């Protein structure tokens, strides 16, 4: 809380693009209900009128609209105009299921972020959880990254690692990864809003970041019994 008599700091204005359920949008809405959170959502755009995320925006009193994606360039032009008008300083893709026009990506360069349910660069594109299971990896997770023209590429801001369980199917793995997404996306937006991210080529330096020191092993049982 800002001390009494002191005006609270202006918050970073965020526009969010969705296509469906909007649970990541909800995580950002929930984070921003704390007045000390350094960002606020000023506009939600969906390319689909039936997206459940639109009702979440409405419920939170956030401006929202549908822009049908009939044509990639027309969508980009309309979305860009709406976002500029809203004063958005960051655009967050949250389950936005269309490929963005490269002109749009360029004009929002370094102010456009995405969340993807895998440890990129592994498993970009559709059905990343299915891809992870098919590849037999022991860990998957999620990634928040700056957006570049090629799908699911760009400097990585944050990742969460989620172990694959022996009885996982696509849905079970997706559900556990989603829980991590809901924590990591608000954190990444906070880091951006606090001005703590510096893009150095394909890497992102985060001031004051503390990476974990431990390694994760999966499975762990054999290691424990052999004393490693
Ligand atoms: C999430 O898994 C996100 O990572 C991916 O699409 C899904 C959207 O879910 N890009 P929701 O609409 O945020 O619930």
PDB file of C-alpha atoms and ligand atoms in Angstrom:
ATOM      1  CA  UNK A   1       0.000   0.000   0.000  1.00  0.00           C
ATOM      2  CA  UNK A   2       1.144   3.512  -0.748  1.00  0.00           C
ATOM      3  CA  UNK A   3       1.584   5.556   2.461  1.00  0.00           C
ATOM      4  CA  UNK A   4      -1.385   7.830   3.249  1.00  0.00           C
ATOM      5  CA  UNK A   5      -1.317  11.082   1.303  1.00  0.00           C
ATOM      6  CA  UNK A   6       1.058   9.617  -1.311  1.00  0.00           C
ATOM      7  CA  UNK A   7      -0.324   8.962  -4.739  1.00  0.00           C
ATOM      8  CA  UNK A   8       0.056   5.304  -5.778  1.00  0.00           C
ATOM      9  CA  UNK A   9       2.520   4.662  -8.613  1.00  0.00           C
ATOM     10  CA  UNK A  10       0.900   4.400 -12.049  1.00  0.00           C
ATOM     11  CA  UNK A  11       0.548   0.769 -13.025  1.00  0.00           C
ATOM     12  CA  UNK A  12       1.694  -0.716 -16.312  1.00  0.00           C
ATOM     13  CA  UNK A  13      -1.208  -0.973 -18.731  1.00  0.00           C
ATOM     14  CA  UNK A  14      -1.609  -4.446 -20.193  1.00  0.00           C
ATOM     15  CA  UNK A  15      -3.735  -5.625 -23.115  1.00  0.00           C
ATOM     16  CA  UNK A  16      -4.552  -9.337 -23.227  1.00  0.00           C
ATOM     17  CA  UNK A  17      -5.369 -11.389 -26.325  1.00  0.00           C
ATOM     18  CA  UNK A  18      -7.363 -14.586 -25.833  1.00  0.00           C
ATOM     19  CA  UNK A  19      -9.256 -17.176 -27.836  1.00  0.00           C
ATOM     20  CA  UNK A  20     -10.976 -19.335 -25.229  1.00  0.00           C
ATOM     21  CA  UNK A  21     -11.182 -20.378 -21.584  1.00  0.00           C
ATOM     22  CA  UNK A  22      -9.085 -17.508 -20.249  1.00  0.00           C
ATOM     23  CA  UNK A  23      -7.721 -19.125 -17.101  1.00  0.00           C
ATOM     24  CA  UNK A  24      -4.369 -17.366 -17.566  1.00  0.00           C
ATOM     25  CA  UNK A  25      -6.265 -14.120 -18.090  1.00  0.00           C
ATOM     26  CA  UNK A  26      -8.012 -14.865 -14.783  1.00  0.00           C
ATOM     27  CA  UNK A  27      -4.645 -15.375 -13.060  1.00  0.00           C
ATOM     28  CA  UNK A  28      -3.555 -11.938 -14.304  1.00  0.00           C
ATOM     29  CA  UNK A  29      -6.888 -10.382 -13.259  1.00  0.00           C
ATOM     30  CA  UNK A  30      -6.526 -11.924  -9.799  1.00  0.00           C
ATOM     31  CA  UNK A  31      -2.944 -10.685  -9.439  1.00  0.00           C
ATOM     32  CA  UNK A  32      -3.993  -7.166 -10.408  1.00  0.00           C
ATOM     33  CA  UNK A  33      -6.733  -7.022  -7.764  1.00  0.00           C
ATOM     34  CA  UNK A  34      -3.858  -6.345  -5.368  1.00  0.00           C
ATOM     35  CA  UNK A  35      -3.326  -2.589  -5.686  1.00  0.00           C
ATOM     36  CA  UNK A  36       0.384  -3.141  -5.098  1.00  0.00           C
ATOM     37  CA  UNK A  37       0.675  -5.329  -8.186  1.00  0.00           C
ATOM     38  CA  UNK A  38       2.503  -3.121 -10.699  1.00  0.00           C
ATOM     39  CA  UNK A  39       0.275  -3.868 -13.720  1.00  0.00           C
ATOM     40  CA  UNK A  40      -3.397  -3.612 -14.618  1.00  0.00           C
ATOM     41  CA  UNK A  41      -5.382  -5.004 -17.513  1.00  0.00           C
ATOM     42  CA  UNK A  42      -6.915  -2.259 -19.619  1.00  0.00           C
ATOM     43  CA  UNK A  43      -8.316  -4.283 -22.517  1.00  0.00           C
ATOM     44  CA  UNK A  44      -9.114  -7.888 -23.395  1.00  0.00           C
ATOM     45  CA  UNK A  45      -9.481  -8.839 -27.048  1.00  0.00           C
ATOM     46  CA  UNK A  46     -10.812 -12.182 -28.224  1.00  0.00           C
ATOM     47  CA  UNK A  47     -10.950 -13.386 -31.791  1.00  0.00           C
ATOM     48  CA  UNK A  48     -13.930 -15.562 -30.807  1.00  0.00           C
ATOM     49  CA  UNK A  49     -17.170 -14.078 -29.429  1.00  0.00           C
ATOM     50  CA  UNK A  50     -17.945 -17.221 -27.397  1.00  0.00           C
ATOM     51  CA  UNK A  51     -14.584 -17.222 -25.563  1.00  0.00           C
ATOM     52  CA  UNK A  52     -15.249 -17.793 -21.849  1.00  0.00           C
ATOM     53  CA  UNK A  53     -12.454 -15.350 -21.071  1.00  0.00           C
ATOM     54  CA  UNK A  54     -14.650 -12.464 -22.245  1.00  0.00           C
ATOM     55  CA  UNK A  55     -17.079 -13.176 -19.386  1.00  0.00           C
ATOM     56  CA  UNK A  56     -14.132 -13.176 -16.975  1.00  0.00           C
ATOM     57  CA  UNK A  57     -13.151  -9.708 -18.237  1.00  0.00           C
ATOM     58  CA  UNK A  58     -16.752  -8.516 -17.954  1.00  0.00           C
ATOM     59  CA  UNK A  59     -16.972  -9.900 -14.410  1.00  0.00           C
ATOM     60  CA  UNK A  60     -13.885  -7.923 -13.448  1.00  0.00           C
ATOM     61  CA  UNK A  61     -15.175  -4.724 -15.088  1.00  0.00           C
ATOM     62  CA  UNK A  62     -12.424  -4.760 -17.715  1.00  0.00           C
ATOM     63  CA  UNK A  63     -12.998  -3.380 -21.229  1.00  0.00           C
ATOM     64  CA  UNK A  64     -13.305  -6.252 -23.682  1.00  0.00           C
ATOM     65  CA  UNK A  65     -14.204  -6.817 -27.278  1.00  0.00           C
ATOM     66  CA  UNK A  66     -14.281  -9.376 -30.031  1.00  0.00           C
ATOM     67  CA  UNK A  67     -12.329  -8.845 -33.232  1.00  0.00           C
ATOM     68  CA  UNK A  68     -13.086 -11.711 -35.613  1.00  0.00           C
ATOM     69  CA  UNK A  69     -10.011 -13.200 -37.228  1.00  0.00           C
ATOM     70  CA  UNK A  70     -11.244 -13.400 -40.772  1.00  0.00           C
ATOM     71  CA  UNK A  71      -8.052 -12.024 -42.223  1.00  0.00           C
ATOM     72  CA  UNK A  72      -4.663 -11.889 -40.464  1.00  0.00           C
ATOM     73  CA  UNK A  73      -3.787  -8.352 -41.505  1.00  0.00           C
ATOM     74  CA  UNK A  74      -7.228  -6.906 -40.870  1.00  0.00           C
ATOM     75  CA  UNK A  75      -7.272  -8.471 -37.391  1.00  0.00           C
ATOM     76  CA  UNK A  76      -3.815  -7.079 -36.657  1.00  0.00           C
ATOM     77  CA  UNK A  77      -4.771  -3.566 -37.773  1.00  0.00           C
ATOM     78  CA  UNK A  78      -7.934  -3.512 -35.688  1.00  0.00           C
ATOM     79  CA  UNK A  79      -6.326  -5.068 -32.633  1.00  0.00           C
ATOM     80  CA  UNK A  80      -3.377  -2.686 -32.874  1.00  0.00           C
ATOM     81  CA  UNK A  81      -5.668   0.361 -33.058  1.00  0.00           C
ATOM     82  CA  UNK A  82      -7.719  -0.835 -30.066  1.00  0.00           C
ATOM     83  CA  UNK A  83      -4.618  -1.598 -28.007  1.00  0.00           C
ATOM     84  CA  UNK A  84      -3.004   1.769 -28.795  1.00  0.00           C
ATOM     85  CA  UNK A  85      -6.241   3.517 -27.896  1.00  0.00           C
ATOM     86  CA  UNK A  86      -6.393   1.661 -24.585  1.00  0.00           C
ATOM     87  CA  UNK A  87      -2.922   2.925 -23.729  1.00  0.00           C
ATOM     88  CA  UNK A  88      -1.544  -0.605 -23.462  1.00  0.00           C
ATOM     89  CA  UNK A  89       2.207  -0.719 -22.848  1.00  0.00           C
ATOM     90  CA  UNK A  90       2.442  -4.510 -22.872  1.00  0.00           C
ATOM     91  CA  UNK A  91       0.429  -7.075 -24.808  1.00  0.00           C
ATOM     92  CA  UNK A  92       0.078 -10.512 -23.234  1.00  0.00           C
ATOM     93  CA  UNK A  93      -1.060 -13.462 -25.317  1.00  0.00           C
ATOM     94  CA  UNK A  94      -3.023 -15.823 -23.088  1.00  0.00           C
ATOM     95  CA  UNK A  95      -4.269 -18.772 -25.083  1.00  0.00           C
ATOM     96  CA  UNK A  96      -4.544 -16.719 -28.262  1.00  0.00           C
ATOM     97  CA  UNK A  97      -4.748 -19.419 -30.899  1.00  0.00           C
ATOM     98  CA  UNK A  98      -4.001 -17.516 -34.110  1.00  0.00           C
ATOM     99  CA  UNK A  99      -0.717 -16.658 -35.748  1.00  0.00           C
ATOM    100  CA  UNK A 100      -0.113 -12.932 -35.508  1.00  0.00           C
ATOM    101  CA  UNK A 101       0.752 -10.775 -38.460  1.00  0.00           C
ATOM    102  CA  UNK A 102       4.515 -10.148 -38.562  1.00  0.00           C
ATOM    103  CA  UNK A 103       3.960  -6.378 -38.790  1.00  0.00           C
ATOM    104  CA  UNK A 104       2.022  -6.523 -35.508  1.00  0.00           C
ATOM    105  CA  UNK A 105       4.762  -8.582 -33.872  1.00  0.00           C
ATOM    106  CA  UNK A 106       7.393  -6.096 -35.046  1.00  0.00           C
ATOM    107  CA  UNK A 107       5.484  -3.012 -33.949  1.00  0.00           C
ATOM    108  CA  UNK A 108       5.046  -4.479 -30.430  1.00  0.00           C
ATOM    109  CA  UNK A 109       8.569  -5.899 -30.327  1.00  0.00           C
ATOM    110  CA  UNK A 110       9.790  -6.364 -26.744  1.00  0.00           C
ATOM    111  CA  UNK A 111       6.336  -5.355 -25.497  1.00  0.00           C
ATOM    112  CA  UNK A 112       4.618  -8.585 -26.516  1.00  0.00           C
ATOM    113  CA  UNK A 113       4.743 -11.739 -24.389  1.00  0.00           C
ATOM    114  CA  UNK A 114       3.271 -15.218 -24.626  1.00  0.00           C
ATOM    115  CA  UNK A 115       2.805 -18.247 -22.398  1.00  0.00           C
ATOM    116  CA  UNK A 116       3.278 -21.722 -23.789  1.00  0.00           C
ATOM    117  CA  UNK A 117       2.726 -25.029 -21.953  1.00  0.00           C
ATOM    118  CA  UNK A 118       6.129 -26.622 -22.575  1.00  0.00           C
ATOM    119  CA  UNK A 119       9.751 -25.936 -21.810  1.00  0.00           C
ATOM    120  CA  UNK A 120      10.535 -24.090 -25.038  1.00  0.00           C
ATOM    121  CA  UNK A 121      12.258 -24.561 -27.404  1.00  0.00           C
ATOM    122  CA  UNK A 122      10.919 -28.098 -26.902  1.00  0.00           C
ATOM    123  CA  UNK A 123       7.462 -28.785 -28.259  1.00  0.00           C
ATOM    124  CA  UNK A 124       6.360 -25.541 -29.912  1.00  0.00           C
ATOM    125  CA  UNK A 125       3.022 -25.338 -31.717  1.00  0.00           C
ATOM    126  CA  UNK A 126      -0.110 -27.357 -31.070  1.00  0.00           C
ATOM    127  CA  UNK A 127      -0.624 -30.033 -28.388  1.00  0.00           C
ATOM    128  CA  UNK A 128       2.684 -29.525 -26.548  1.00  0.00           C
ATOM    129  CA  UNK A 129       1.598 -31.799 -23.680  1.00  0.00           C
ATOM    130  CA  UNK A 130       0.817 -34.586 -26.171  1.00  0.00           C
ATOM    131  CA  UNK A 131       4.189 -33.972 -27.815  1.00  0.00           C
ATOM    132  CA  UNK A 132       5.929 -34.207 -24.412  1.00  0.00           C
ATOM    133  CA  UNK A 133       4.263 -37.529 -23.601  1.00  0.00           C
ATOM    134  CA  UNK A 134       5.052 -38.908 -27.047  1.00  0.00           C
ATOM    135  CA  UNK A 135       8.710 -37.905 -26.662  1.00  0.00           C
ATOM    136  CA  UNK A 136       8.889 -39.625 -23.266  1.00  0.00           C
ATOM    137  CA  UNK A 137      10.472 -36.677 -21.457  1.00  0.00           C
ATOM    138  CA  UNK A 138      10.591 -36.870 -17.646  1.00  0.00           C
ATOM    139  CA  UNK A 139       9.956 -33.153 -17.226  1.00  0.00           C
ATOM    140  CA  UNK A 140       7.871 -30.642 -19.096  1.00  0.00           C
ATOM    141  CA  UNK A 141       6.501 -27.314 -17.910  1.00  0.00           C
ATOM    142  CA  UNK A 142       5.705 -23.883 -19.212  1.00  0.00           C
ATOM    143  CA  UNK A 143       7.475 -20.844 -20.612  1.00  0.00           C
ATOM    144  CA  UNK A 144       6.783 -17.118 -20.689  1.00  0.00           C
ATOM    145  CA  UNK A 145       8.692 -15.441 -23.489  1.00  0.00           C
ATOM    146  CA  UNK A 146       8.912 -12.327 -25.606  1.00  0.00           C
ATOM    147  CA  UNK A 147       7.293 -12.950 -28.969  1.00  0.00           C
ATOM    148  CA  UNK A 148       9.205 -13.080 -32.225  1.00  0.00           C
ATOM    149  CA  UNK A 149       7.821 -13.716 -35.694  1.00  0.00           C
ATOM    150  CA  UNK A 150       8.290 -17.476 -35.685  1.00  0.00           C
ATOM    151  CA  UNK A 151       5.662 -19.300 -33.603  1.00  0.00           C
ATOM    152  CA  UNK A 152       6.651 -19.939 -29.954  1.00  0.00           C
ATOM    153  CA  UNK A 153      10.097 -18.414 -30.281  1.00  0.00           C
ATOM    154  CA  UNK A 154      11.682 -15.425 -28.564  1.00  0.00           C
ATOM    155  CA  UNK A 155      13.756 -14.531 -25.515  1.00  0.00           C
ATOM    156  CA  UNK A 156      12.644 -16.531 -22.475  1.00  0.00           C
ATOM    157  CA  UNK A 157      11.593 -14.634 -19.365  1.00  0.00           C
ATOM    158  CA  UNK A 158      10.595 -17.463 -17.026  1.00  0.00           C
ATOM    159  CA  UNK A 159       9.992 -21.191 -16.991  1.00  0.00           C
ATOM    160  CA  UNK A 160       8.438 -23.656 -14.568  1.00  0.00           C
ATOM    161  CA  UNK A 161       9.391 -27.322 -14.581  1.00  0.00           C
ATOM    162  CA  UNK A 162       6.665 -29.910 -14.060  1.00  0.00           C
ATOM    163  CA  UNK A 163       7.557 -33.607 -13.678  1.00  0.00           C
ATOM    164  CA  UNK A 164       5.790 -36.124 -15.884  1.00  0.00           C
ATOM    165  CA  UNK A 165       4.071 -38.769 -13.734  1.00  0.00           C
ATOM    166  CA  UNK A 166       3.941 -42.407 -14.871  1.00  0.00           C
ATOM    167  CA  UNK A 167       0.140 -42.396 -15.146  1.00  0.00           C
ATOM    168  CA  UNK A 168      -0.085 -39.045 -16.924  1.00  0.00           C
ATOM    169  CA  UNK A 169      -2.298 -38.630 -19.928  1.00  0.00           C
ATOM    170  CA  UNK A 170      -2.482 -35.427 -21.910  1.00  0.00           C
ATOM    171  CA  UNK A 171      -5.210 -33.954 -19.731  1.00  0.00           C
ATOM    172  CA  UNK A 172      -3.596 -34.752 -16.390  1.00  0.00           C
ATOM    173  CA  UNK A 173      -0.261 -33.324 -17.489  1.00  0.00           C
ATOM    174  CA  UNK A 174      -1.954 -30.239 -18.968  1.00  0.00           C
ATOM    175  CA  UNK A 175      -3.822 -29.615 -15.702  1.00  0.00           C
ATOM    176  CA  UNK A 176      -0.641 -29.686 -13.624  1.00  0.00           C
ATOM    177  CA  UNK A 177       1.232 -27.501 -16.110  1.00  0.00           C
ATOM    178  CA  UNK A 178      -1.683 -25.056 -16.117  1.00  0.00           C
ATOM    179  CA  UNK A 179      -1.416 -24.628 -12.344  1.00  0.00           C
ATOM    180  CA  UNK A 180       2.225 -23.602 -12.871  1.00  0.00           C
ATOM    181  CA  UNK A 181       1.211 -21.253 -15.711  1.00  0.00           C
ATOM    182  CA  UNK A 182      -1.122 -19.425 -13.365  1.00  0.00           C
ATOM    183  CA  UNK A 183       1.782 -18.655 -11.062  1.00  0.00           C
ATOM    184  CA  UNK A 184       4.466 -17.870 -13.594  1.00  0.00           C
ATOM    185  CA  UNK A 185       2.533 -15.521 -15.912  1.00  0.00           C
ATOM    186  CA  UNK A 186       1.656 -12.952 -13.224  1.00  0.00           C
ATOM    187  CA  UNK A 187       5.246 -13.182 -11.995  1.00  0.00           C
ATOM    188  CA  UNK A 188       6.697 -12.537 -15.474  1.00  0.00           C
ATOM    189  CA  UNK A 189       4.349  -9.590 -16.062  1.00  0.00           C
ATOM    190  CA  UNK A 190       5.375  -8.213 -12.685  1.00  0.00           C
ATOM    191  CA  UNK A 191       9.064  -8.423 -13.626  1.00  0.00           C
ATOM    192  CA  UNK A 192       8.335  -6.592 -16.875  1.00  0.00           C
ATOM    193  CA  UNK A 193       6.256  -3.945 -15.106  1.00  0.00           C
ATOM    194  CA  UNK A 194       8.998  -3.383 -12.569  1.00  0.00           C
ATOM    195  CA  UNK A 195      11.436  -2.701 -15.403  1.00  0.00           C
ATOM    196  CA  UNK A 196      13.664  -5.582 -14.363  1.00  0.00           C
ATOM    197  CA  UNK A 197      14.003  -7.303 -17.751  1.00  0.00           C
ATOM    198  CA  UNK A 198      16.797  -6.572 -20.180  1.00  0.00           C
ATOM    199  CA  UNK A 199      16.896  -8.392 -23.497  1.00  0.00           C
ATOM    200  CA  UNK A 200      20.390  -9.363 -24.578  1.00  0.00           C
ATOM    201  CA  UNK A 201      20.084 -11.110 -27.924  1.00  0.00           C
ATOM    202  CA  UNK A 202      18.136 -14.278 -27.236  1.00  0.00           C
ATOM    203  CA  UNK A 203      18.594 -14.090 -23.474  1.00  0.00           C
ATOM    204  CA  UNK A 204      16.798 -12.048 -20.860  1.00  0.00           C
ATOM    205  CA  UNK A 205      18.694 -10.669 -17.878  1.00  0.00           C
ATOM    206  CA  UNK A 206      16.511 -10.178 -14.805  1.00  0.00           C
ATOM    207  CA  UNK A 207      17.765  -7.786 -12.187  1.00  0.00           C
ATOM    208  CA  UNK A 208      17.577  -9.222  -8.697  1.00  0.00           C
ATOM    209  CA  UNK A 209      16.478 -12.650  -9.914  1.00  0.00           C
ATOM    210  CA  UNK A 210      17.387 -15.633  -7.784  1.00  0.00           C
ATOM    211  CA  UNK A 211      17.588 -18.893  -9.749  1.00  0.00           C
ATOM    212  CA  UNK A 212      17.163 -22.136  -7.795  1.00  0.00           C
ATOM    213  CA  UNK A 213      20.386 -23.892  -6.873  1.00  0.00           C
ATOM    214  CA  UNK A 214      19.038 -27.422  -6.818  1.00  0.00           C
ATOM    215  CA  UNK A 215      18.689 -29.812  -9.732  1.00  0.00           C
ATOM    216  CA  UNK A 216      15.518 -31.856 -10.092  1.00  0.00           C
ATOM    217  CA  UNK A 217      15.719 -35.566 -10.763  1.00  0.00           C
ATOM    218  CA  UNK A 218      12.985 -37.771 -12.147  1.00  0.00           C
ATOM    219  CA  UNK A 219      12.821 -40.508 -10.996  1.00  0.00           C
ATOM    220  CA  UNK A 220      14.295 -39.865  -7.589  1.00  0.00           C
ATOM    221  CA  UNK A 221      13.961 -43.306  -6.006  1.00  0.00           C
ATOM    222  CA  UNK A 222      16.936 -45.021  -7.642  1.00  0.00           C
ATOM    223  CA  UNK A 223      19.163 -42.086  -6.784  1.00  0.00           C
ATOM    224  CA  UNK A 224      18.203 -42.190  -3.124  1.00  0.00           C
ATOM    225  CA  UNK A 225      18.836 -45.926  -2.742  1.00  0.00           C
ATOM    226  CA  UNK A 226      22.202 -45.818  -4.531  1.00  0.00           C
ATOM    227  CA  UNK A 227      23.270 -42.911  -2.376  1.00  0.00           C
ATOM    228  CA  UNK A 228      23.964 -40.484  -5.268  1.00  0.00           C
TER     229      UNK A 228
HETATM  230  C1  LIG B   1      -2.613 -22.396 -21.929  1.00  0.00           C
HETATM  231  O1  LIG B   1      -2.127 -23.696 -21.685  1.00  0.00           O
HETATM  232  C2  LIG B   1      -1.566 -21.541 -22.590  1.00  0.00           C
HETATM  233  O2  LIG B   1      -0.280 -21.826 -22.165  1.00  0.00           O
HETATM  234  C3  LIG B   1      -1.725 -21.914 -24.043  1.00  0.00           C
HETATM  235  O3  LIG B   1      -3.120 -22.060 -24.222  1.00  0.00           O
HETATM  236  C4  LIG B   1      -3.721 -22.394 -22.975  1.00  0.00           C
HETATM  237  C5  LIG B   1      -4.745 -21.353 -22.709  1.00  0.00           C
HETATM  238  O4  LIG B   1      -5.483 -21.612 -21.558  1.00  0.00           O
HETATM  239  N1  LIG B   1      -1.102 -20.924 -24.895  1.00  0.00           N
HETATM  240  P1  LIG B   1      -6.363 -20.458 -20.926  1.00  0.00           P
HETATM  241  O5  LIG B   1      -7.264 -19.932 -22.032  1.00  0.00           O
HETATM  242  O6  LIG B   1      -5.460 -19.418 -20.386  1.00  0.00           O
HETATM  243  O7  LIG B   1      -7.170 -21.143 -19.841  1.00  0.00           O
END
